[in-house]
XYZ file of N, CA and C in Angstrom:
159
model
N -6.635 -1.990 9.278
C -5.957 -3.090 9.914
C -4.573 -3.261 9.376
N -3.598 -3.553 10.359
C -2.206 -3.686 9.902
C -1.905 -5.133 9.820
N -1.067 -5.472 8.731
C -0.647 -6.875 8.456
C 0.269 -7.315 9.533
N 0.420 -8.550 9.907
C 1.384 -9.035 10.852
C 2.737 -8.853 10.260
N 3.792 -8.828 11.109
C 5.132 -8.608 10.700
C 5.564 -9.646 9.708
N 5.091 -10.829 9.801
C 5.543 -11.943 8.938
C 5.039 -11.672 7.432
N 4.168 -10.748 7.244
C 3.583 -10.391 5.971
C 4.039 -9.039 5.378
N 4.847 -8.412 6.161
C 5.332 -7.040 5.718
C 6.238 -7.271 4.546
N 6.183 -6.334 3.551
C 7.047 -6.414 2.404
C 8.363 -5.830 2.768
N 9.501 -6.624 2.217
C 10.828 -6.315 2.595
C 11.421 -5.457 1.471
N 12.346 -4.565 1.819
C 13.026 -3.724 0.861
C 14.415 -3.411 1.326
N 15.282 -2.995 0.393
C 16.570 -2.552 0.789
C 16.696 -1.009 0.498
N 17.122 -0.312 1.504
C 17.258 1.158 1.367
C 18.410 1.454 0.416
N 18.152 2.153 -0.691
C 19.231 2.420 -1.726
C 19.801 3.861 -1.490
N 18.911 4.767 -1.048
C 19.392 6.205 -0.894
C 18.416 6.908 0.171
N 19.129 7.675 0.989
C 18.412 8.575 1.942
C 18.129 9.937 1.255
N 16.940 10.487 1.381
C 16.583 11.812 0.895
C 16.504 12.805 2.081
N 17.278 13.843 1.998
C 17.250 14.813 3.136
C 16.369 16.066 2.698
N 15.836 16.609 3.734
C 14.953 17.769 3.477
C 15.839 19.066 3.465
N 15.296 20.158 3.343
C 16.029 21.549 3.305
C 16.717 21.685 4.649
N 16.247 21.072 5.722
C 16.892 21.386 6.949
C 17.996 20.343 7.293
N 18.260 19.440 6.304
C 19.340 18.562 6.434
C 19.040 17.239 7.098
N 17.771 17.110 7.643
C 17.308 15.828 8.196
C 16.824 14.874 7.182
N 16.911 13.647 7.502
C 16.452 12.567 6.496
C 14.885 12.540 6.581
N 14.322 12.677 5.482
C 12.819 12.791 5.395
C 12.234 11.628 4.659
N 12.899 10.967 3.716
C 12.377 9.890 2.943
C 13.609 9.014 2.407
N 13.260 7.901 1.757
C 14.184 6.965 1.270
C 13.715 6.405 0.011
N 14.696 6.165 -0.833
C 14.502 5.339 -2.020
C 14.813 3.911 -1.749
N 13.795 3.108 -1.884
C 13.996 1.605 -1.419
C 13.702 0.616 -2.612
N 14.554 -0.451 -2.712
C 14.438 -1.387 -3.726
C 13.561 -2.518 -3.173
N 12.562 -2.815 -3.868
C 11.661 -3.921 -3.545
C 11.710 -4.981 -4.666
N 11.079 -6.048 -4.566
C 11.032 -7.011 -5.588
C 10.341 -6.625 -6.863
N 9.485 -5.548 -6.630
C 8.724 -4.963 -7.727
C 9.349 -3.709 -8.437
N 10.460 -3.227 -7.877
C 11.199 -2.176 -8.418
C 11.544 -1.157 -7.373
N 11.906 0.088 -7.783
C 12.313 1.125 -6.824
C 11.122 2.005 -6.522
N 11.054 2.233 -5.089
C 9.999 3.088 -4.644
C 10.473 4.228 -3.749
N 9.713 5.269 -3.466
C 10.143 6.416 -2.735
C 9.129 6.375 -1.484
N 9.650 6.168 -0.331
C 8.853 6.082 0.930
C 9.331 7.056 1.923
N 8.358 7.654 2.683
C 8.668 8.466 3.772
C 9.320 7.705 4.900
N 10.229 8.216 5.622
C 10.901 7.580 6.662
C 9.856 7.016 7.757
N 8.919 7.806 8.039
C 7.912 7.330 9.087
C 7.249 6.127 8.798
N 7.231 5.615 7.410
C 6.559 4.400 7.051
C 7.515 3.269 6.885
N 8.824 3.434 7.258
C 9.812 2.318 7.196
C 10.046 1.830 8.606
N 10.440 0.557 8.677
C 10.767 -0.077 9.975
C 11.917 -0.981 9.756
N 12.934 -0.802 10.601
C 14.105 -1.625 10.508
C 13.898 -2.945 11.157
N 14.068 -4.098 10.395
C 13.882 -5.408 11.007
C 15.057 -5.766 11.874
N 14.842 -6.622 12.884
C 15.820 -7.138 13.684
C 16.531 -8.181 12.849
N 17.946 -8.172 13.104
C 18.825 -9.157 12.539
C 19.066 -10.223 13.476
N 19.234 -11.526 12.999
C 19.629 -12.619 13.770
C 21.103 -12.428 14.166
N 21.504 -12.951 15.200
C 22.949 -12.948 15.607
C 23.904 -13.577 14.628
N 23.340 -14.693 13.862
C 24.118 -15.327 12.906
C 24.394 -14.504 11.709
N 23.666 -13.448 11.425
C 23.741 -12.585 10.282
C 24.754 -11.406 10.532
N 25.141 -11.298 11.719
C 25.870 -10.026 12.076
C 27.346 -10.319 11.842
């Protein structure tokens, strides 16, 4: 079961990691608990409010 969006953990992408083919495959993300290495397919960009742009 997937958690609702309001309960997703937030993180800031610190670095993109490219594969041998030059495509982005994973990212190093900063969370409140520290630095984590996550595959790109498990990351989701949140929508920004117009006030934050």
